[in-house]
Structures are given as structure tokens and as C-alpha cells.
PDB file of C-alpha atoms and ligand atoms in Angstrom:
ATOM      1  CA  MET H   1       0.000   0.000   0.000  1.00 79.00           C
ATOM      2  CA  SER H   2       1.376   3.414  -0.854  1.00 86.00           C
ATOM      3  CA  LEU H   3       0.364   6.209   1.478  1.00 93.00           C
ATOM      4  CA  LEU H   4      -0.325   9.576  -0.148  1.00 97.00           C
ATOM      5  CA  ARG H   5      -0.562  12.924   1.590  1.00 98.00           C
ATOM      6  CA  LEU H   6      -3.712  14.666   0.337  1.00 98.00           C
ATOM      7  CA  GLY H   7      -4.296  18.415   0.000  1.00 98.00           C
ATOM      8  CA  PRO H   8      -6.967  20.944  -1.014  1.00 98.00           C
ATOM      9  CA  ALA H   9      -6.780  19.837  -4.671  1.00 98.00           C
ATOM     10  CA  ASP H  10      -8.140  16.439  -3.569  1.00 98.00           C
ATOM     11  CA  ALA H  11     -11.132  17.925  -1.709  1.00 98.00           C
ATOM     12  CA  GLY H  12     -13.732  17.084  -4.375  1.00 98.00           C
ATOM     13  CA  GLU H  13     -12.753  13.416  -4.465  1.00 98.00           C
ATOM     14  CA  VAL H  14     -12.506  13.177  -0.667  1.00 98.00           C
ATOM     15  CA  LEU H  15     -15.986  14.662  -0.182  1.00 98.00           C
ATOM     16  CA  THR H  16     -17.498  12.352  -2.815  1.00 98.00           C
ATOM     17  CA  LEU H  17     -15.919   9.324  -1.136  1.00 98.00           C
ATOM     18  CA  GLN H  18     -16.938  10.549   2.319  1.00 98.00           C
ATOM     19  CA  ARG H  19     -20.584  10.939   1.352  1.00 98.00           C
ATOM     20  CA  ALA H  20     -20.699   7.491  -0.249  1.00 98.00           C
ATOM     21  CA  ALA H  21     -19.008   5.811   2.717  1.00 98.00           C
ATOM     22  CA  TYR H  22     -21.075   7.422   5.475  1.00 98.00           C
ATOM     23  CA  VAL H  23     -24.589   6.813   4.110  1.00 98.00           C
ATOM     24  CA  PRO H  24     -24.795   3.304   5.679  1.00 97.00           C
ATOM     25  CA  GLU H  25     -23.641   4.805   9.016  1.00 98.00           C
ATOM     26  CA  ALA H  26     -26.387   7.435   8.736  1.00 98.00           C
ATOM     27  CA  ARG H  27     -28.986   4.736   8.081  1.00 98.00           C
ATOM     28  CA  ALA H  28     -27.718   2.613  10.980  1.00 98.00           C
ATOM     29  CA  HIS H  29     -28.005   5.580  13.351  1.00 98.00           C
ATOM     30  CA  GLU H  30     -31.187   7.004  11.772  1.00 98.00           C
ATOM     31  CA  ASN H  31     -29.406  10.326  11.467  1.00 98.00           C
ATOM     32  CA  ILE H  32     -28.888  11.839   8.027  1.00 98.00           C
ATOM     33  CA  ASP H  33     -27.159  14.843   9.600  1.00 97.00           C
ATOM     34  CA  LEU H  34     -23.894  13.121  10.551  1.00 98.00           C
ATOM     35  CA  PRO H  35     -21.105  15.745  10.305  1.00 97.00           C
ATOM     36  CA  PRO H  36     -19.295  13.853   7.491  1.00 98.00           C
ATOM     37  CA  LEU H  37     -22.513  14.123   5.457  1.00 98.00           C
ATOM     38  CA  THR H  38     -23.332  17.765   6.220  1.00 98.00           C
ATOM     39  CA  GLU H  39     -19.744  18.936   5.614  1.00 98.00           C
ATOM     40  CA  THR H  40     -19.590  21.293   2.617  1.00 98.00           C
ATOM     41  CA  PHE H  41     -17.002  21.293  -0.152  1.00 98.00           C
ATOM     42  CA  GLU H  42     -15.515  24.512   1.277  1.00 98.00           C
ATOM     43  CA  GLN H  43     -15.168  22.891   4.717  1.00 98.00           C
ATOM     44  CA  THR H  44     -13.504  19.800   3.251  1.00 98.00           C
ATOM     45  CA  LYS H  45     -11.113  21.991   1.275  1.00 98.00           C
ATOM     46  CA  ALA H  46     -10.296  24.040   4.378  1.00 98.00           C
ATOM     47  CA  ALA H  47      -9.606  20.894   6.428  1.00 98.00           C
ATOM     48  CA  LEU H  48      -7.289  19.567   3.734  1.00 98.00           C
ATOM     49  CA  GLY H  49      -5.363  22.854   3.798  1.00 98.00           C
ATOM     50  CA  ASP H  50      -5.251  23.206   7.584  1.00 98.00           C
ATOM     51  CA  PRO H  51      -1.665  22.850   8.883  1.00 96.00           C
ATOM     52  CA  ALA H  52      -2.959  21.185  12.091  1.00 96.00           C
ATOM     53  CA  CYS H  53      -4.739  18.533  10.027  1.00 97.00           C
ATOM     54  CA  SER H  54      -2.949  15.827   8.060  1.00 97.00           C
ATOM     55  CA  THR H  55      -4.967  13.899   5.502  1.00 98.00           C
ATOM     56  CA  TRP H  56      -3.752  10.695   3.894  1.00 98.00           C
ATOM     57  CA  GLY H  57      -5.216   8.555   1.165  1.00 98.00           C
ATOM     58  CA  ILE H  58      -4.791   5.515  -1.024  1.00 98.00           C
ATOM     59  CA  ARG H  59      -5.180   5.582  -4.795  1.00 97.00           C
ATOM     60  CA  GLU H  60      -5.684   2.523  -6.987  1.00 97.00           C
ATOM     61  CA  SER H  61      -4.958   3.150 -10.683  1.00 96.00           C
ATOM     62  CA  GLY H  62      -5.399   6.853  -9.935  1.00 96.00           C
ATOM     63  CA  ARG H  63      -8.754   6.442  -8.200  1.00 97.00           C
ATOM     64  CA  LEU H  64      -9.043   7.644  -4.594  1.00 98.00           C
ATOM     65  CA  VAL H  65     -10.358   4.618  -2.654  1.00 98.00           C
ATOM     66  CA  ALA H  66      -9.573   5.505   0.973  1.00 98.00           C
ATOM     67  CA  SER H  67      -8.791   8.473   3.169  1.00 98.00           C
ATOM     68  CA  VAL H  68      -8.257   9.460   6.815  1.00 98.00           C
ATOM     69  CA  ARG H  69      -7.529  12.669   8.727  1.00 98.00           C
ATOM     70  CA  ILE H  70      -5.511  13.264  11.874  1.00 98.00           C
ATOM     71  CA  VAL H  71      -5.833  16.615  13.642  1.00 98.00           C
ATOM     72  CA  VAL H  72      -3.037  17.421  16.103  1.00 97.00           C
ATOM     73  CA  ASP H  73      -4.398  18.767  19.388  1.00 97.00           C
ATOM     74  CA  GLY H  74      -1.566  19.142  21.918  1.00 95.00           C
ATOM     75  CA  GLY H  75      -0.079  15.666  22.308  1.00 97.00           C
ATOM     76  CA  ALA H  76      -3.158  13.987  20.882  1.00 98.00           C
ATOM     77  CA  GLY H  77      -3.802  12.923  17.317  1.00 98.00           C
ATOM     78  CA  LEU H  78      -7.551  13.098  16.689  1.00 98.00           C
ATOM     79  CA  VAL H  79      -8.381  10.543  14.032  1.00 98.00           C
ATOM     80  CA  GLY H  80     -11.433  11.171  11.875  1.00 98.00           C
ATOM     81  CA  ARG H  81     -13.163  10.646   8.539  1.00 98.00           C
ATOM     82  CA  LEU H  82     -11.723   7.165   8.000  1.00 98.00           C
ATOM     83  CA  ILE H  83     -13.390   6.137   4.760  1.00 98.00           C
ATOM     84  CA  VAL H  84     -13.059   3.378   2.195  1.00 98.00           C
ATOM     85  CA  ALA H  85     -14.960   3.263  -1.116  1.00 98.00           C
ATOM     86  CA  PRO H  86     -17.992   0.961  -0.776  1.00 98.00           C
ATOM     87  CA  ASP H  87     -16.739  -1.505  -3.403  1.00 98.00           C
ATOM     88  CA  ARG H  88     -13.292  -1.732  -1.768  1.00 98.00           C
ATOM     89  CA  GLN H  89     -14.385  -2.297   1.834  1.00 98.00           C
ATOM     90  CA  GLY H  90     -13.459  -5.521   3.609  1.00 97.00           C
ATOM     91  CA  HIS H  91     -10.075  -5.917   1.877  1.00 98.00           C
ATOM     92  CA  GLY H  92      -7.868  -4.494   4.606  1.00 98.00           C
ATOM     93  CA  LEU H  93      -7.544  -0.964   3.190  1.00 98.00           C
ATOM     94  CA  GLY H  94      -9.117   0.794   6.174  1.00 98.00           C
ATOM     95  CA  SER H  95      -6.919  -0.889   8.765  1.00 98.00           C
ATOM     96  CA  SER H  96      -3.743  -0.547   6.679  1.00 98.00           C
ATOM     97  CA  LEU H  97      -4.428   3.135   6.088  1.00 98.00           C
ATOM     98  CA  LEU H  98      -5.124   3.847   9.750  1.00 98.00           C
ATOM     99  CA  LEU H  99      -1.914   2.103  10.873  1.00 98.00           C
ATOM    100  CA  ALA H 100       0.136   3.900   8.206  1.00 97.00           C
ATOM    101  CA  ALA H 101      -1.367   7.277   9.159  1.00 97.00           C
ATOM    102  CA  GLU H 102      -0.538   6.627  12.837  1.00 97.00           C
ATOM    103  CA  ASP H 103       3.083   5.939  11.816  1.00 96.00           C
ATOM    104  CA  ALA H 104       3.196   9.113   9.727  1.00 96.00           C
ATOM    105  CA  ALA H 105       1.642  11.382  12.381  1.00 96.00           C
ATOM    106  CA  PRO H 106       3.821  14.242  13.669  1.00 94.00           C
ATOM    107  CA  PRO H 107       6.327  13.234  16.400  1.00 95.00           C
ATOM    108  CA  SER H 108       4.526  15.408  18.979  1.00 95.00           C
ATOM    109  CA  VAL H 109       1.611  12.954  18.979  1.00 97.00           C
ATOM    110  CA  THR H 110       1.768  10.534  21.939  1.00 98.00           C
ATOM    111  CA  VAL H 111      -1.806   9.261  21.915  1.00 98.00           C
ATOM    112  CA  PHE H 112      -4.480   8.728  19.259  1.00 98.00           C
ATOM    113  CA  ARG H 113      -8.144   9.382  19.951  1.00 98.00           C
ATOM    114  CA  LEU H 114     -11.235   8.689  17.884  1.00 98.00           C
ATOM    115  CA  PHE H 115     -14.930   7.962  18.236  1.00 98.00           C
ATOM    116  CA  THR H 116     -17.682   6.213  16.381  1.00 98.00           C
ATOM    117  CA  GLY H 117     -21.407   5.598  16.797  1.00 98.00           C
ATOM    118  CA  GLU H 118     -22.538   2.705  18.955  1.00 98.00           C
ATOM    119  CA  ARG H 119     -24.304   1.096  15.974  1.00 98.00           C
ATOM    120  CA  SER H 120     -21.154   1.070  13.797  1.00 97.00           C
ATOM    121  CA  ALA H 121     -20.387  -2.635  14.236  1.00 96.00           C
ATOM    122  CA  GLY H 122     -17.590  -2.707  11.630  1.00 96.00           C
ATOM    123  CA  PRO H 123     -15.596   0.284  12.918  1.00 98.00           C
ATOM    124  CA  LEU H 124     -16.089  -0.804  16.574  1.00 98.00           C
ATOM    125  CA  ARG H 125     -14.617  -4.202  15.733  1.00 98.00           C
ATOM    126  CA  MET H 126     -11.805  -2.702  13.681  1.00 98.00           C
ATOM    127  CA  TYR H 127     -10.713  -0.152  16.292  1.00 98.00           C
ATOM    128  CA  ARG H 128     -10.601  -2.784  19.060  1.00 98.00           C
ATOM    129  CA  LYS H 129      -8.654  -5.099  16.784  1.00 98.00           C
ATOM    130  CA  LEU H 130      -6.113  -2.330  16.068  1.00 98.00           C
ATOM    131  CA  GLY H 131      -5.442  -1.709  19.777  1.00 98.00           C
ATOM    132  CA  TYR H 132      -7.878   1.092  20.574  1.00 98.00           C
ATOM    133  CA  VAL H 133      -9.457   0.902  24.025  1.00 98.00           C
ATOM    134  CA  GLU H 134     -12.848   2.371  24.879  1.00 98.00           C
ATOM    135  CA  THR H 135     -12.551   5.313  27.301  1.00 98.00           C
ATOM    136  CA  HIS H 136     -16.127   6.588  27.614  1.00 98.00           C
ATOM    137  CA  ARG H 137     -19.454   7.150  25.872  1.00 98.00           C
ATOM    138  CA  THR H 138     -21.301  10.405  25.244  1.00 98.00           C
ATOM    139  CA  PRO H 139     -24.945  10.901  24.273  1.00 98.00           C
ATOM    140  CA  GLU H 140     -25.695  12.050  20.728  1.00 97.00           C
ATOM    141  CA  LYS H 141     -29.359  12.411  19.778  1.00 96.00           C
ATOM    142  CA  HIS H 142     -30.970   8.947  20.334  1.00 97.00           C
ATOM    143  CA  TYR H 143     -27.709   6.960  20.417  1.00 98.00           C
ATOM    144  CA  GLN H 144     -24.253   7.112  21.988  1.00 98.00           C
ATOM    145  CA  LEU H 145     -20.816   7.896  20.658  1.00 98.00           C
ATOM    146  CA  VAL H 146     -18.125   5.448  21.734  1.00 98.00           C
ATOM    147  CA  HIS H 147     -14.754   7.108  22.385  1.00 99.00           C
ATOM    148  CA  PHE H 148     -11.457   5.249  22.039  1.00 99.00           C
ATOM    149  CA  GLU H 149      -7.811   5.901  22.794  1.00 98.00           C
ATOM    150  CA  LYS H 150      -4.523   4.249  21.818  1.00 98.00           C
ATOM    151  CA  PRO H 151      -1.099   5.250  23.134  1.00 98.00           C
ATOM    152  CA  ARG H 152       1.486   5.728  20.422  1.00 97.00           C
ATOM    153  CA  VAL H 153       3.981   2.890  20.259  1.00 86.00           C
ATOM    154  CA  ARG H 154       7.256   4.041  18.774  1.00 76.00           C
ATOM    155  CA  THR H 155       8.778   1.539  16.378  1.00 67.00           C
ATOM    156  CA  GLY H 156      12.176   1.322  14.720  1.00 60.00           C
ATOM    157  CA  GLY H 157      15.556   2.250  16.080  1.00 50.00           C
ATOM    158  CA  PRO H 158      17.611   0.080  18.431  1.00 51.00           C
ATOM    159  CA  VAL H 159      16.969   0.277  22.174  1.00 50.00           C
ATOM    160  CA  ARG H 160      20.118   1.538  23.903  1.00 42.00           C
TER     161      ARG H 160
HETATM  162  C1  COA A   1     -14.925   1.329   8.599  1.00 92.61           C
HETATM  163  C2  COA A   1     -14.096   1.232   7.329  1.00 92.61           C
HETATM  164  C3  COA A   1     -13.165   2.417   7.227  1.00 92.61           C
HETATM  165  C4  COA A   1     -13.266  -0.066   7.420  1.00 92.61           C
HETATM  166  O1  COA A   1     -12.437  -0.170   6.279  1.00 92.61           O
HETATM  167  P1  COA A   1     -12.273  -1.566   5.540  1.00 92.61           P
HETATM  168  O2  COA A   1     -11.193  -1.451   4.538  1.00 92.61           O
HETATM  169  O3  COA A   1     -13.605  -1.996   5.056  1.00 92.61           O
HETATM  170  O4  COA A   1     -11.835  -2.479   6.779  1.00 92.61           O
HETATM  171  P2  COA A   1     -10.779  -3.665   6.789  1.00 92.61           P
HETATM  172  O5  COA A   1     -10.978  -4.527   5.572  1.00 92.61           O
HETATM  173  O6  COA A   1      -9.443  -3.094   7.009  1.00 92.61           O
HETATM  174  O7  COA A   1     -11.287  -4.475   8.042  1.00 92.61           O
HETATM  175  C5  COA A   1     -10.648  -4.372   9.266  1.00 92.61           C
HETATM  176  C6  COA A   1     -11.507  -4.980  10.346  1.00 92.61           C
HETATM  177  O8  COA A   1     -12.616  -4.148  10.605  1.00 92.61           O
HETATM  178  C7  COA A   1     -13.738  -4.919  10.961  1.00 92.61           C
HETATM  179  N1  COA A   1     -14.794  -4.610  10.006  1.00 92.61           N
HETATM  180  C8  COA A   1     -14.742  -3.700   9.019  1.00 92.61           C
HETATM  181  N2  COA A   1     -15.925  -3.629   8.382  1.00 92.61           N
HETATM  182  C9  COA A   1     -16.732  -4.527   8.981  1.00 92.61           C
HETATM  183  C10 COA A   1     -18.085  -4.905   8.802  1.00 92.61           C
HETATM  184  N3  COA A   1     -18.870  -4.357   7.876  1.00 92.61           N
HETATM  185  N4  COA A   1     -18.595  -5.823   9.640  1.00 92.61           N
HETATM  186  C11 COA A   1     -17.822  -6.378  10.601  1.00 92.61           C
HETATM  187  N5  COA A   1     -16.538  -6.072  10.820  1.00 92.61           N
HETATM  188  C12 COA A   1     -16.000  -5.152  10.018  1.00 92.61           C
HETATM  189  C13 COA A   1     -13.277  -6.350  10.954  1.00 92.61           C
HETATM  190  O9  COA A   1     -12.839  -6.659  12.258  1.00 92.61           O
HETATM  191  C14 COA A   1     -12.112  -6.308  10.023  1.00 92.61           C
HETATM  192  O10 COA A   1     -11.165  -7.280  10.282  1.00 92.61           O
HETATM  193  P3  COA A   1     -11.446  -8.845   9.949  1.00 92.61           P
HETATM  194  O11 COA A   1     -12.112  -8.891   8.616  1.00 92.61           O
HETATM  195  O12 COA A   1     -10.082  -9.455   9.959  1.00 92.61           O
HETATM  196  O13 COA A   1     -12.318  -9.303  11.054  1.00 92.61           O
HETATM  197  C15 COA A   1     -14.993   1.160   6.059  1.00 92.61           C
HETATM  198  O14 COA A   1     -15.826   0.040   6.154  1.00 92.61           O
HETATM  199  C16 COA A   1     -15.821   2.399   5.838  1.00 92.61           C
HETATM  200  O15 COA A   1     -15.415   3.298   5.096  1.00 92.61           O
HETATM  201  N6  COA A   1     -17.013   2.474   6.465  1.00 92.61           N
HETATM  202  C17 COA A   1     -17.885   3.624   6.308  1.00 92.61           C
HETATM  203  C18 COA A   1     -17.353   4.868   7.002  1.00 92.61           C
HETATM  204  C19 COA A   1     -17.114   4.639   8.467  1.00 92.61           C
HETATM  205  O16 COA A   1     -17.912   4.041   9.155  1.00 92.61           O
HETATM  206  N7  COA A   1     -15.969   5.128   8.936  1.00 92.61           N
HETATM  207  C20 COA A   1     -15.584   5.031  10.313  1.00 92.61           C
HETATM  208  C21 COA A   1     -16.458   5.891  11.131  1.00 92.61           C
HETATM  209  S1  COA A   1     -15.792   6.196  12.719  1.00 92.61           S
END
């Protein structure tokens, strides 16, 4: 898998992918107003140009098939908008991209945080499998958001 850093020029493709990927989550939570679905093109473009926000993606034969953002907030890397094209889900792209983005996050990041809806069975399973631990739940409309955390494990380099 080759990890690509995405920027404002990729905003149109990212938003298209985001809307396609999040519709099943909206149906599962009976909430069409999930932030990834209400986000405008201008907001996506701004996020992709924000120096505090790093966005990575995967292209297959030029086509954008996956993307994820990490916003640096102090020592925390806030992971969001992890998306894989509907026809490419279930082939390991989402987990590979998340792990690669964690590796590529700025050195100041010591912990990763993210959340998902309680009815998102796939993401809940994936995050636990990748080492994220549930920290707490917060109410959101008629369901709960499940918050996770994962300390950064530094790899590479001999231990002296
Ligand atoms: C969630 C998402 C990013 C996962 O990407 P993916 O490439 O499909 O996931 P992977 O193939 O890497 O699967 C990794 C693990 O996630 C879990 N998983 C992912 N999708 C699943 C599903 N629909 N049902 C059950 N488990 C699922 C599994 O544990 C899987 O590992 P396993 O097959 O070895 O058991 C992708 O399905 C997606 O874009 N979903 C819509 C958007 C979304 O919900 N984003 C996250 C919101 S917080």
C-alpha cells in the first residue's frame, strides 16, 4: 500500500468518497445529519489545507479509494473521517491506512483518539482489533458515541 498525503486539490474526491461511505452509518443511526454528510465542499477543502490537520489517502490506478484525517491537538492525534470506497471495503484498506497514518503522524503525537457511533459494528470491531481501548461514551441524539484511545507505540531504532 502506498500512502499519499492529500491536500486541497483532492477535496472534491474526498468529499465524494466521504458521502458514499457514510450513508450506511447514517442509516444505521437514523441520522442523516452526521457531520461527514453535512460537511460542505468549502469545509472539506479548508480541512485539507489546515496545517494542524494531516490527511492521507490511497489511490488505486489513480482512483481515490480511501482516506483518513488526523488533527493534532496538543499531544493527541484526533483521528477522523476514516473512509473506504464501498466496493473496496473488507479488503484491509481501512486498517492498513489507519496504521500507516498513525506511523506518519507528527512526532509530537503521543496518543491517538477517535470515536464512532454505537451502531457502527464494523468500525467498533476494527478499532478494538487495532489496539484502541474504549474510554467513555457520550450521548448524541438517540444513540451514543463510543470514544477510544490508543497510546502511540514508537517503532524502529535500536533500544540503547
Ligand atoms: C470502517 C471502514 C473504514 C473499514 O475499512 P475496511 O477497509 O472496510 O476495513 P478492513 O478490511 O481493514 O477491516 C478491518 C476490520 O474491521 C472490521 N470490520 C470492518 N468492516 C466490517 C463490517 N462491515 N462488519 C464487521 N466487521 C467489520 C473487521 O474486524 C475487520 O477485520 P477482519 O475482517 O479481519 O475481522 C470502512 O468500512 C468504511 O469506510 N465504512 C464507512 C465509514 C465509516 O464508518 N468510517 C468510520 C467511522 S468512525
